[in-house]
XYZ file of C-alpha atoms in Angstrom:
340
model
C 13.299 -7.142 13.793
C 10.122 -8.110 12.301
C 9.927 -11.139 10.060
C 10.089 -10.555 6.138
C 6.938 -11.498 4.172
C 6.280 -11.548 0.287
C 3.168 -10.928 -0.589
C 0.815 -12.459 -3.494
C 0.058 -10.235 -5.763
C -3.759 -11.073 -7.360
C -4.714 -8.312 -9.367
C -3.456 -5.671 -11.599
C -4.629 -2.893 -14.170
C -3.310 0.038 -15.274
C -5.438 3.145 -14.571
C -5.350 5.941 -16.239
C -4.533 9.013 -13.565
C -3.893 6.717 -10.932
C -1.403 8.535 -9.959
C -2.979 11.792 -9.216
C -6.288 10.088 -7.648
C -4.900 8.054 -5.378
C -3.342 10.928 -3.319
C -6.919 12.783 -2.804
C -9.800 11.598 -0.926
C -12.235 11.777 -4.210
C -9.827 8.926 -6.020
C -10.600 6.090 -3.431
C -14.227 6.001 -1.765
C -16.018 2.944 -0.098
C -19.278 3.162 -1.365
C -21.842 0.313 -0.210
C -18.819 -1.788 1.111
C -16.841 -2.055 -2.016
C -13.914 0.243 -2.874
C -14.358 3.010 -5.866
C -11.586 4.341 -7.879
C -12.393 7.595 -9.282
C -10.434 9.005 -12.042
C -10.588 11.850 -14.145
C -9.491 12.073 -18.004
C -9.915 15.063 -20.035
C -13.279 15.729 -19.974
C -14.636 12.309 -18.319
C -15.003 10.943 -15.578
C -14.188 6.952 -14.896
C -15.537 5.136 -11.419
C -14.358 1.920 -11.695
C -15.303 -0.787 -8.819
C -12.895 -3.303 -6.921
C -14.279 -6.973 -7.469
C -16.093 -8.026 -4.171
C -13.829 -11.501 -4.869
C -9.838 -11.614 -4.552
C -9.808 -13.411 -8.019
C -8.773 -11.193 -10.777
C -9.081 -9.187 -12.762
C -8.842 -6.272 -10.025
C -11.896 -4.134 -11.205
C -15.484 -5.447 -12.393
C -17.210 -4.948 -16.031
C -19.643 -2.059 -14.433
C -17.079 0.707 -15.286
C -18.817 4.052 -14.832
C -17.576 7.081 -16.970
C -19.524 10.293 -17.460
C -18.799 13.370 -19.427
C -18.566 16.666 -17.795
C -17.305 19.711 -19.851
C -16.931 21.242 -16.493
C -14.613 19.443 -14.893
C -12.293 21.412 -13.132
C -14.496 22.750 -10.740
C -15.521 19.883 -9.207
C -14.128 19.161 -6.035
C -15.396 15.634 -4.984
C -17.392 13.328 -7.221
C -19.426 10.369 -6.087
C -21.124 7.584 -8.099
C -24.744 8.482 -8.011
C -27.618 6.584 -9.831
C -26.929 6.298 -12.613
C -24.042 8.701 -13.248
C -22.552 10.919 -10.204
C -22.634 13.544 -7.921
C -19.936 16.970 -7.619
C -19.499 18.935 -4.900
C -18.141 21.994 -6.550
C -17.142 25.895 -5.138
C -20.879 27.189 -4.672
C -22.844 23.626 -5.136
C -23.848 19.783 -5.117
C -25.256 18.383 -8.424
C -26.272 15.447 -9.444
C -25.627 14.507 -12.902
C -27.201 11.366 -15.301
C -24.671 8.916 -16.849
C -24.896 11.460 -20.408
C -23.346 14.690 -18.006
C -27.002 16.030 -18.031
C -27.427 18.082 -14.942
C -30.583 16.486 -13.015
C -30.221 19.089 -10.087
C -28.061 21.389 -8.199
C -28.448 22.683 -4.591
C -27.003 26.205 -4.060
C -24.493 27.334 -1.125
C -22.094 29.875 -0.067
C -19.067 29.012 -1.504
C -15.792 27.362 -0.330
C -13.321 29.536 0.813
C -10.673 30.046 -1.987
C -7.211 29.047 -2.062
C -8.195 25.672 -2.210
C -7.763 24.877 1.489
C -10.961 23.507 1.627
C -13.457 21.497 0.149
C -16.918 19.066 0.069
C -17.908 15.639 -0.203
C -21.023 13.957 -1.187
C -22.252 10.238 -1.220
C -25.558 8.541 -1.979
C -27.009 5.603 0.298
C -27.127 2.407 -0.830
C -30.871 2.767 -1.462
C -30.348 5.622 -3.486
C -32.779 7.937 -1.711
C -30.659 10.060 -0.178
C -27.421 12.012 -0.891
C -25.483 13.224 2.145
C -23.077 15.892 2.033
C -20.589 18.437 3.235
C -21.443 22.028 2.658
C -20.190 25.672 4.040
C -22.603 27.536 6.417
C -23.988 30.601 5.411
C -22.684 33.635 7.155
C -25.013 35.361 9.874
C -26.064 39.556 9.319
C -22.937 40.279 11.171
C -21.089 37.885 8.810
C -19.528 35.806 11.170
C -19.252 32.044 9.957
C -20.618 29.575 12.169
C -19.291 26.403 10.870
C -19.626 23.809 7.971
C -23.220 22.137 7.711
C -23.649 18.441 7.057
C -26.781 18.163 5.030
C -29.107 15.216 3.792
C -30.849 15.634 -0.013
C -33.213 13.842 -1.969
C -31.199 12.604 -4.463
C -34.692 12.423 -7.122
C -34.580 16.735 -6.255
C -32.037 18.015 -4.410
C -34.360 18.934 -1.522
C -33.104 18.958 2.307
C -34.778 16.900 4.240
C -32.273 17.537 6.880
C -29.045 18.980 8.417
C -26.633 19.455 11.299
C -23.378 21.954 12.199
C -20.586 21.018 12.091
C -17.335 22.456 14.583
C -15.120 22.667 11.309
C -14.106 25.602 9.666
C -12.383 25.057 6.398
C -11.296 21.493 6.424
C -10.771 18.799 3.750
C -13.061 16.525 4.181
C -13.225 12.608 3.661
C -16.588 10.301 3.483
C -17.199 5.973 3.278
C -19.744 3.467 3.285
C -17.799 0.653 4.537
C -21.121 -1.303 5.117
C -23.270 -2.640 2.161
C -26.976 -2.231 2.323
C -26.428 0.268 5.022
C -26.844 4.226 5.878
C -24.422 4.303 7.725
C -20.831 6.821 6.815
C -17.672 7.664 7.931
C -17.097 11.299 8.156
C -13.623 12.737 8.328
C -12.559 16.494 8.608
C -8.965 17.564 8.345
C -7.717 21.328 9.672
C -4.227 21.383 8.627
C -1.897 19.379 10.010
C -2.725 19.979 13.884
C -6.274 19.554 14.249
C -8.824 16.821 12.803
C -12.761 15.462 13.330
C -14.004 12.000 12.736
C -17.503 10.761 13.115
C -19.667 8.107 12.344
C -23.180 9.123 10.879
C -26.180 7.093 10.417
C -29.296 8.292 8.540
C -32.666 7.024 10.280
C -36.038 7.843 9.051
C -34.504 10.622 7.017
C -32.721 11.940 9.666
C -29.343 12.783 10.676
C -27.727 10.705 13.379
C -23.652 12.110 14.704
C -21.694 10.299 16.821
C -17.993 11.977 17.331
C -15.269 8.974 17.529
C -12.248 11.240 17.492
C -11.148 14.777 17.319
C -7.886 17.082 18.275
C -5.118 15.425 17.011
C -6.704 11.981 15.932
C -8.493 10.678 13.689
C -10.992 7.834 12.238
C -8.809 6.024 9.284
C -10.925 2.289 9.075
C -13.362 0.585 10.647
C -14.409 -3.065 10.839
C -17.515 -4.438 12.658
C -17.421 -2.536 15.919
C -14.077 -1.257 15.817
C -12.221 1.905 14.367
C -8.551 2.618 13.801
C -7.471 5.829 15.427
C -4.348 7.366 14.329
C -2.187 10.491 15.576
C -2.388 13.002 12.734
C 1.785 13.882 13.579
C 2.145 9.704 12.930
C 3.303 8.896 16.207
C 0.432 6.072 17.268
C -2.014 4.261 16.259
C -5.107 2.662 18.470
C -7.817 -0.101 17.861
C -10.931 1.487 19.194
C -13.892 -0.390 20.061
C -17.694 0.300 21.144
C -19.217 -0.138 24.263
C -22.657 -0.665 24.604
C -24.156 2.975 24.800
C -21.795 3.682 20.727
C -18.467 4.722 22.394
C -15.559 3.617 21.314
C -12.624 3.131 24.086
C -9.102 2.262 23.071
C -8.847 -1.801 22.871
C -4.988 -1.512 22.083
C -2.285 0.969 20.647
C 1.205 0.978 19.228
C 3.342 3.765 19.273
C 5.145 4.351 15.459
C 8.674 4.132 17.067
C 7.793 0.158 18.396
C 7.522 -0.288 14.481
C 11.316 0.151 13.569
C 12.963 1.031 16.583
C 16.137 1.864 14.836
C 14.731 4.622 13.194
C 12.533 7.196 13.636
C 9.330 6.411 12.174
C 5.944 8.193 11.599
C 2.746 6.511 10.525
C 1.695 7.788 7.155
C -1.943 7.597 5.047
C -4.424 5.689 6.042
C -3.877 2.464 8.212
C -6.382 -0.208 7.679
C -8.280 -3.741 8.384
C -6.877 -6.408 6.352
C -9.105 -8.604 7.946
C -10.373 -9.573 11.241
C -6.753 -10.072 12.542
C -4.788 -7.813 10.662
C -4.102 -4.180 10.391
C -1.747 -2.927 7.319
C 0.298 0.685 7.909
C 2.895 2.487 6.203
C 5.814 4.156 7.842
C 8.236 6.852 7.219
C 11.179 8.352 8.084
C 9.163 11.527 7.898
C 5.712 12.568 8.858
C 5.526 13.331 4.626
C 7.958 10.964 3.173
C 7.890 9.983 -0.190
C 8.947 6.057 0.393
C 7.308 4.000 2.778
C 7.959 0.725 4.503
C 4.330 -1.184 5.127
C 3.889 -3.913 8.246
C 1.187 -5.881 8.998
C 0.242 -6.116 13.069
C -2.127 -7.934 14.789
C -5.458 -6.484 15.437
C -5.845 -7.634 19.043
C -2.297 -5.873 20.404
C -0.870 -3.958 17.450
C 2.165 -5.969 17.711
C 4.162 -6.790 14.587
C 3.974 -9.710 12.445
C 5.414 -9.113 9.202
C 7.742 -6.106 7.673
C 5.534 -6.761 3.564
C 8.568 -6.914 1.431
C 7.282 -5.990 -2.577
C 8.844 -7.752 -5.158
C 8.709 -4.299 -7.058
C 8.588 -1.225 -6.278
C 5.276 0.148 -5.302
C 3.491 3.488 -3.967
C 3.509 4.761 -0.301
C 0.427 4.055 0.548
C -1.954 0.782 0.852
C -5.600 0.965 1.042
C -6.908 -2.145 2.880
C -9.795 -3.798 1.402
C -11.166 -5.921 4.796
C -11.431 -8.942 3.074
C -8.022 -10.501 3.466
C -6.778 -7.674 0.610
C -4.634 -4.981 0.229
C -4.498 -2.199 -2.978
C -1.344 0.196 -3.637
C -0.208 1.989 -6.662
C 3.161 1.847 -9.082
C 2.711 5.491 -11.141
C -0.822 4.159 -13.467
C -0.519 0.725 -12.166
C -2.832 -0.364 -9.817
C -2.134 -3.829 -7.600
C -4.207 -5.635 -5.509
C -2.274 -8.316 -2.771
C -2.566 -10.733 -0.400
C -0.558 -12.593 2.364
C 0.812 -15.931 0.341
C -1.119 -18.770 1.487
């Protein structure tokens, strides 16, 4: 059995609709290397920023809200300028910090039923938006595919844009990096098939490099490295670049090594403490409600610590990189780290 560890806890706030954000994609976004928490309330919307230093308080003074009397149908929204951007059903827009529409860039909608939908982020040099759109039907109407596209963000004009081999999938996008064009792109299609790749933006053009498809996916990355998980839960693998940009499989853990007397399934998204550490939660069940979270060591995914709460908290962490970890209580938002 693994060894018992409290953590410290260094931060805390309560959040209005923590609870609902922090189960989508749109509520936690790394967006020039810091972590966003977007929220929505009524008729506003609230992107507050994790402080870049593991002193509290847990978010910084630059909170971002922004009224839209459209809310509901935006899927995804991104801090943007000033204000944000929504990917909605037929659209992108980008909006000032007053809710004013600046522009919008037309496209055939999302499939309904809500089994689908965009993502959008701006680059750190605010130039550019990138984003995840449907492609538009050929004269035969068959659908070739989602597009990734790249937009002014002072027009709304593309400058530039690739396929991609997803067909309605729920999509995920970071900026881990700060002062860099360089995402994370993540495509899910259901529960048995998923995409993951890394795209860089160079002289206003788009640059895709696949890291992991099929039943895998992209859930951190740190440096040179990636986590790949199993989309079932059953293992996880550090991943790290070669020379020529592709990753090959540095180590890996299998979710029933974690708690061998039970079966276990690796939940949300496992992540980088820091250079050493990776944090994961596991379940009894591929969609289990309660959680138990261990820290391993980056170099073999072996086990140090079983993290041991002093209260209850949410199922899954978010891992910060910088010796940090954030999970959820209901509206309560908590920020950790190993005792020293």
């Amino acid at each position: 059995m693994p060894e018992d560890m409290t953590p410290q806890l260094i931060g805390q706030e309560t959040v209005e609709g923590a609870t609902e954000a922090w189960g989508g994609f749109e509520g936690r976004q790394f967006r020039n290397g810091t972590l966003r928490l977007v929220t929505r309330s009524r008729d506003l919307v609230v992107v507050r920023t994790v402080r870049p230093s593991a002193q509290p308080p847990l978010s910084s003074d630059d909170t971002l809200s922004v009224p839209l009397t459209d809310l509901a149908e935006c899927h995804y929204m991104t801090p943007a300028g000033s204000g944000v951007a929504a990917s909605r059903h037929d659209s992108v827009s980008y909006h000032s910090r007053g809710g004013a529409v600046v522009w919008s860039f037309r496209h055939s909608p999302w499939a309904d039923g809500g089994i689908c939908s965009g993502v959008c982020a701006e680059t750190p040099d605010g130039r550019h938006l990138l984003a995840v759109v449907p492609g538009t039907p050929d004269d035969t109407g068959k659908y070739p595919g989602e597009r990734c596209v790249l937009l002014e963000s002072e027009t709304g004009n593309v400058i530039d844009e690739t396929p991609l081999p997803t067909f309605s999938a729920f999509y995920a996008l970071d900026a881990p990096f700060r002062q860099t064009s360089t995402f994370f792109l993540s495509a899910g299609q259901g529960q048995d098939d998923a995409h993951s790749w890394k795209v860089d933006i160079v002289d206003d053009r788009l640059r895709l490099m696949e890291l992991a498809s099929g039943m895998e996916r992209v859930t951190a990355t740190q440096h040179d490295r990636v986590l790949v998980q199993d989309v079932g839960g059953t293992w996880l693998q550090v991943r790290r670049a070669v020379p020529d940009g592709t990753p090959h499989i540095e180590s890996e853990v299998n979710s029933e090594d974690l708690r061998a007397e039970k079966e276990s399934y690796i939940m949300g998204d496992s992540g980088f403490v820091d250079d050493s550490r990776v944090i994961v939660a596991v379940g009894e069940e591929w969609w289990s409600e309660e959680t138990e979270h261990f820290l391993l060591d980056v170099a073999g995914l072996t086990v140090r610590h079983r993290v041991r709460y002093p209260f209850p908290i949410g199922r899954d962490p978010k891992a910060l990189g910088d010796g940090t970890w954030i999970t959820t209580n209901g509206d309560d938002v908590h920020r950790w780290r190993i005792a020293p």
